[in-house]
Coordinates of C-alpha atoms in Angstrom, one line a residue:
X1 CA 92.4 -32.1 107.1
X2 CA 90.0 -29.4 106.0
X3 CA 92.2 -26.7 107.6
X4 CA 95.3 -28.0 105.7
X5 CA 93.3 -27.9 102.4
X6 CA 92.1 -24.4 103.2
X7 CA 95.6 -23.2 103.9
X8 CA 96.8 -24.7 100.6
X9 CA 94.0 -23.0 98.6
X10 CA 94.8 -19.7 100.3
X11 CA 98.5 -20.1 99.4
X12 CA 97.7 -20.8 95.8
X13 CA 95.3 -17.8 95.6
X14 CA 97.8 -15.6 97.2
X15 CA 100.3 -16.5 94.5
X16 CA 97.8 -16.3 91.7
X17 CA 98.9 -14.7 88.4
X18 CA 96.6 -11.7 89.1
X19 CA 98.2 -11.1 92.5
X20 CA 101.7 -11.5 91.1
X21 CA 101.0 -9.0 88.4
X22 CA 99.4 -6.5 90.8
X23 CA 102.4 -6.9 93.2
X24 CA 104.8 -6.2 90.3
X25 CA 102.9 -3.2 89.2
X26 CA 102.7 -1.8 92.7
X27 CA 106.5 -2.4 93.2
X28 CA 107.1 -0.6 89.9
X29 CA 104.9 2.4 90.7
X30 CA 106.4 2.8 94.1
X31 CA 109.9 2.5 92.6
X32 CA 109.2 5.1 90.0
X33 CA 107.8 7.6 92.6
X34 CA 110.8 6.9 94.8
X35 CA 113.3 7.7 92.0
X36 CA 111.3 10.7 90.9
X37 CA 111.0 12.3 94.3
X38 CA 114.4 11.6 95.8
X39 CA 116.9 11.2 92.9
X40 CA 118.1 14.8 92.8
X41 CA 121.6 15.5 94.1
X42 CA 121.9 17.8 97.1
X43 CA 124.8 20.1 98.2
X44 CA 127.2 18.6 100.7
X45 CA 130.6 19.5 102.0
X46 CA 132.2 17.4 99.2
X47 CA 129.9 18.6 96.4
X48 CA 126.6 17.5 95.0
X49 CA 125.6 14.0 96.1
X50 CA 122.6 11.8 96.6
X51 CA 121.8 10.8 100.2
X52 CA 123.2 7.4 101.2
X53 CA 119.8 6.3 102.5
X54 CA 118.3 7.0 99.1
X55 CA 121.0 5.0 97.2
X56 CA 120.5 2.1 99.6
X57 CA 116.8 2.2 98.8
X58 CA 117.4 2.0 95.1
X59 CA 119.5 -1.2 95.6
X60 CA 116.6 -2.6 97.7
X61 CA 114.1 -1.9 94.9
X62 CA 116.5 -3.5 92.3
X63 CA 117.5 -6.5 94.3
X64 CA 114.0 -7.2 95.5
X65 CA 112.7 -7.1 91.9
X66 CA 115.3 -9.4 90.5
X67 CA 115.0 -11.9 93.4
X68 CA 111.2 -12.1 92.8
X69 CA 111.7 -12.5 89.1
X70 CA 114.2 -15.3 89.7
X71 CA 111.6 -17.0 92.0
X72 CA 108.9 -16.8 89.3
X73 CA 111.3 -18.2 86.7
X74 CA 112.3 -21.1 88.9
X75 CA 108.6 -21.7 89.6
X76 CA 108.2 -22.2 85.8
X77 CA 111.2 -24.4 85.7
X78 CA 109.7 -26.7 88.4
X79 CA 106.4 -27.0 86.6
X80 CA 105.8 -29.8 84.2
X81 CA 103.2 -27.9 82.3
X82 CA 105.4 -25.2 80.8
X83 CA 105.0 -25.1 77.1
X84 CA 108.3 -23.4 76.0
X85 CA 110.5 -25.7 78.0
X86 CA 111.6 -25.8 81.6
X87 CA 115.3 -25.4 80.8
X88 CA 114.6 -22.0 79.2
X89 CA 113.2 -20.7 82.5
X90 CA 116.0 -22.3 84.5
X91 CA 118.6 -20.3 82.5
X92 CA 116.6 -17.0 82.8
X93 CA 116.0 -17.7 86.5
X94 CA 119.7 -18.1 87.0
X95 CA 120.3 -14.9 85.2
X96 CA 117.8 -13.0 87.4
X97 CA 119.4 -14.4 90.6
X98 CA 122.9 -13.6 89.3
X99 CA 121.9 -10.0 88.7
X100 CA 120.6 -9.7 92.2
X101 CA 123.9 -11.1 93.6
X102 CA 125.8 -8.7 91.3
X103 CA 123.8 -5.8 92.6
X104 CA 124.7 -6.8 96.2
X105 CA 128.4 -6.8 95.5
X106 CA 128.2 -3.7 93.4
X107 CA 126.4 -1.9 96.2
X108 CA 128.9 -3.1 98.8
X109 CA 131.7 -1.8 96.6
X110 CA 130.1 1.6 96.2
X111 CA 128.4 2.3 99.5
X112 CA 130.3 0.3 102.1
X113 CA 133.8 0.4 100.6
X114 CA 133.2 3.9 99.1
X115 CA 135.1 3.0 95.9
X116 CA 134.3 3.8 92.3
X117 CA 132.5 0.7 91.0
X118 CA 134.6 0.7 87.8
X119 CA 134.9 -3.1 88.0
X120 CA 134.1 -5.4 90.9
X121 CA 133.2 -8.9 91.8
X122 CA 129.6 -8.0 90.9
X123 CA 130.6 -7.9 87.2
X124 CA 131.2 -11.7 87.3
X125 CA 127.5 -12.1 88.2
X126 CA 126.4 -9.6 85.6
X127 CA 128.3 -11.5 82.9
X128 CA 126.6 -14.7 84.1
X129 CA 123.2 -12.9 83.8
X130 CA 123.7 -12.0 80.1
X131 CA 125.0 -15.4 79.2
X132 CA 122.2 -17.2 81.0
X133 CA 119.3 -15.0 79.7
X134 CA 120.8 -15.0 76.3
X135 CA 121.0 -18.8 76.3
X136 CA 117.4 -19.0 77.4
X137 CA 116.2 -16.7 74.6
X138 CA 118.3 -18.5 72.0
X139 CA 116.9 -21.9 73.0
X140 CA 113.4 -20.4 72.7
X141 CA 114.2 -19.3 69.1
X142 CA 115.7 -22.7 68.3
X143 CA 112.6 -24.5 69.6
X144 CA 110.3 -22.6 67.3
X145 CA 110.2 -22.8 63.5
X146 CA 110.9 -19.1 62.8
X147 CA 109.0 -18.0 59.7
X148 CA 109.0 -14.2 59.8
X149 CA 107.9 -11.8 57.1
X150 CA 110.5 -9.6 55.4
X151 CA 109.2 -6.5 57.2
X152 CA 109.7 -8.2 60.6
X153 CA 113.4 -9.0 59.7
X154 CA 113.8 -5.4 58.6
X155 CA 112.5 -4.2 62.1
X156 CA 114.9 -6.6 63.9
X157 CA 117.9 -5.5 61.8
X158 CA 116.9 -1.8 62.3
X159 CA 116.8 -2.3 66.0
X160 CA 120.2 -3.9 65.9
X161 CA 121.7 -1.1 63.8
X162 CA 120.1 1.8 65.9
X163 CA 121.0 0.1 69.2
X164 CA 124.6 -0.5 68.0
X165 CA 125.0 3.0 66.8
X166 CA 123.8 4.5 70.0
X167 CA 126.0 2.2 72.0
X168 CA 129.0 3.2 69.9
X169 CA 128.3 6.9 70.3
X170 CA 128.1 6.5 74.1
X171 CA 131.1 4.3 74.5
X172 CA 133.4 5.8 71.9
X173 CA 132.7 9.5 71.6
X174 CA 132.2 10.0 75.3
X175 CA 134.9 7.5 76.2
X176 CA 136.6 9.2 79.1
X177 CA 138.4 7.2 81.7
X178 CA 136.3 6.9 84.9
X179 CA 137.5 8.5 88.1
X180 CA 139.9 6.1 89.8
X181 CA 140.7 4.3 86.6
X182 CA 144.4 5.2 86.8
X183 CA 144.7 3.5 90.1
X184 CA 143.7 0.2 88.7
X185 CA 146.3 -2.4 87.7
X186 CA 146.9 -2.9 83.9
X187 CA 145.0 -6.2 84.1
X188 CA 141.9 -4.6 85.6
X189 CA 142.0 -1.8 83.1
X190 CA 141.9 -4.3 80.3
X191 CA 139.1 -6.2 82.0
X192 CA 137.2 -2.9 82.3
X193 CA 137.2 -2.3 78.5
X194 CA 136.5 -6.0 77.8
X195 CA 133.6 -6.3 80.2
X196 CA 132.1 -3.0 78.9
X197 CA 132.2 -4.1 75.3
X198 CA 130.7 -7.4 76.4
X199 CA 127.8 -5.6 78.0
X200 CA 127.2 -3.4 75.0
X201 CA 127.2 -6.2 72.5
X202 CA 125.0 -8.4 74.8
X203 CA 122.5 -5.6 75.3
X204 CA 122.0 -5.2 71.6
X205 CA 121.8 -8.9 71.0
X206 CA 119.3 -9.4 73.8
X207 CA 117.0 -6.8 72.3
X208 CA 117.3 -8.3 68.9
X209 CA 116.7 -11.9 70.1
X210 CA 113.8 -10.8 72.3
X211 CA 112.1 -9.0 69.3
X212 CA 112.6 -12.1 67.2
X213 CA 110.9 -14.3 69.9
X214 CA 108.1 -11.7 70.2
X215 CA 107.4 -11.9 66.5
X216 CA 107.6 -15.7 66.6
X217 CA 104.9 -15.9 69.2
X218 CA 102.9 -13.0 67.9
X219 CA 99.1 -13.6 68.3
X220 CA 99.5 -16.9 70.1
X221 CA 98.7 -17.9 73.6
X222 CA 102.2 -17.1 74.8
X223 CA 102.4 -13.7 73.1
X224 CA 101.8 -11.7 76.3
X225 CA 104.7 -13.4 78.2
X226 CA 107.2 -12.8 75.5
X227 CA 106.0 -9.3 74.9
X228 CA 106.9 -8.6 78.5
X229 CA 110.3 -10.3 78.0
X230 CA 111.0 -8.0 75.0
X231 CA 110.0 -5.0 77.0
X232 CA 112.3 -6.2 79.8
X233 CA 115.2 -6.3 77.3
X234 CA 114.5 -2.8 76.1
X235 CA 114.4 -1.5 79.7
X236 CA 117.7 -3.3 80.5
X237 CA 119.3 -1.7 77.4
X238 CA 118.2 1.8 78.5
X239 CA 119.5 1.5 82.0
X240 CA 122.8 -0.1 80.9
X241 CA 123.4 2.6 78.2
X242 CA 122.8 5.3 80.9
X243 CA 125.3 3.6 83.2
X244 CA 128.0 3.4 80.5
X245 CA 127.5 7.1 79.8
X246 CA 127.5 8.1 83.5
X247 CA 130.5 6.1 84.6
X248 CA 132.7 7.5 81.8
X249 CA 131.8 11.1 82.2
X250 CA 131.7 11.8 85.9
X251 CA 132.3 10.3 89.4
X252 CA 129.6 7.7 89.4
X253 CA 126.8 7.7 92.0
X254 CA 124.0 5.2 91.9
X255 CA 120.4 6.3 91.9
X256 CA 119.9 8.4 88.8
X257 CA 116.3 8.5 87.6
X258 CA 117.1 6.4 84.5
X259 CA 118.3 3.6 86.7
X260 CA 114.7 2.9 87.6
X261 CA 114.7 1.0 84.3
X262 CA 116.7 -1.8 85.9
X263 CA 113.8 -2.2 88.4
X264 CA 111.3 -2.1 85.6
X265 CA 113.3 -4.6 83.6
X266 CA 113.3 -7.2 86.4
X267 CA 109.6 -6.6 87.0
X268 CA 108.9 -7.2 83.3
X269 CA 110.9 -10.4 83.3
X270 CA 108.9 -11.5 86.3
X271 CA 105.5 -10.7 84.7
X272 CA 106.6 -12.5 81.6
X273 CA 107.2 -15.6 83.7
X274 CA 103.9 -15.2 85.4
X275 CA 102.0 -14.9 82.1
X276 CA 103.8 -18.0 80.8
X277 CA 102.9 -20.0 83.8
X278 CA 99.2 -19.1 83.6
X279 CA 99.0 -19.7 79.8
X280 CA 100.7 -23.1 80.2
X281 CA 98.5 -24.1 83.1
X282 CA 95.4 -23.2 81.1
X283 CA 96.6 -25.2 78.2
X284 CA 97.2 -28.2 80.5
X285 CA 93.7 -28.0 81.9
X286 CA 92.2 -27.9 78.4
X287 CA 94.1 -31.0 77.4
X288 CA 93.0 -32.9 80.5
X289 CA 89.4 -31.8 79.7
X290 CA 89.6 -33.3 76.2
X291 CA 91.0 -36.6 77.5
X292 CA 88.1 -37.0 79.9
X293 CA 85.7 -36.4 77.1

């Protein structure tokens, strides 16, 4: 009986918030170093390319980060102590899992099939990610009585305007058809434009909603968790904007340095979930302590 109890305690300490944060930071540092050291293109018989082993490694970093983030979000969903609401973390967890699945299909399309990943089955899962994460953030805003100052609304609107302007520049001024676009059917060509505009609008909205939530929780017990969610949204925006630029200006190859922000985005979502779990658990302990008194 004592051995079972000891194993249970070791399991809980292994998945403590501190260890989870350290693991995320370590994964992030290793990923940044990996991208920095090996992301340069090298001459080959068919031109400048990144090694296949390197590109596979970037997918491993991204998929691993999103899978772990989904686990942490589902952990919050399964807990009865979560302050914000379990359904919020369920939707965000579905979004993280969907992104990992999308990356798997995207990588299969690019590396195994050796096709330009203009549009693929992975896009279905990426769309689910934006819808799920967006729904979770909106539910969080709805659950709070938003009473922001004028300067806070100005910042949110400014972020939306600047983000939209940058996205418009990238998507419109540099809007060249990707390599292999002409070989697509008319239906897939229309879907390509529709999906890309969906991503752009979703990226900007996610950043604005995340900033709104951040201000709503500013200075409270849950401020750190939603600070990380806001950072995650900014990281996702940076990586997505780079991808839109890259795929419309050249034959796309995964693994550019800026794509490390996808990894950092997933890690930030995961750390936000971990901080939320710890804050909710501490609050539950305090409430039980008051009842005993």
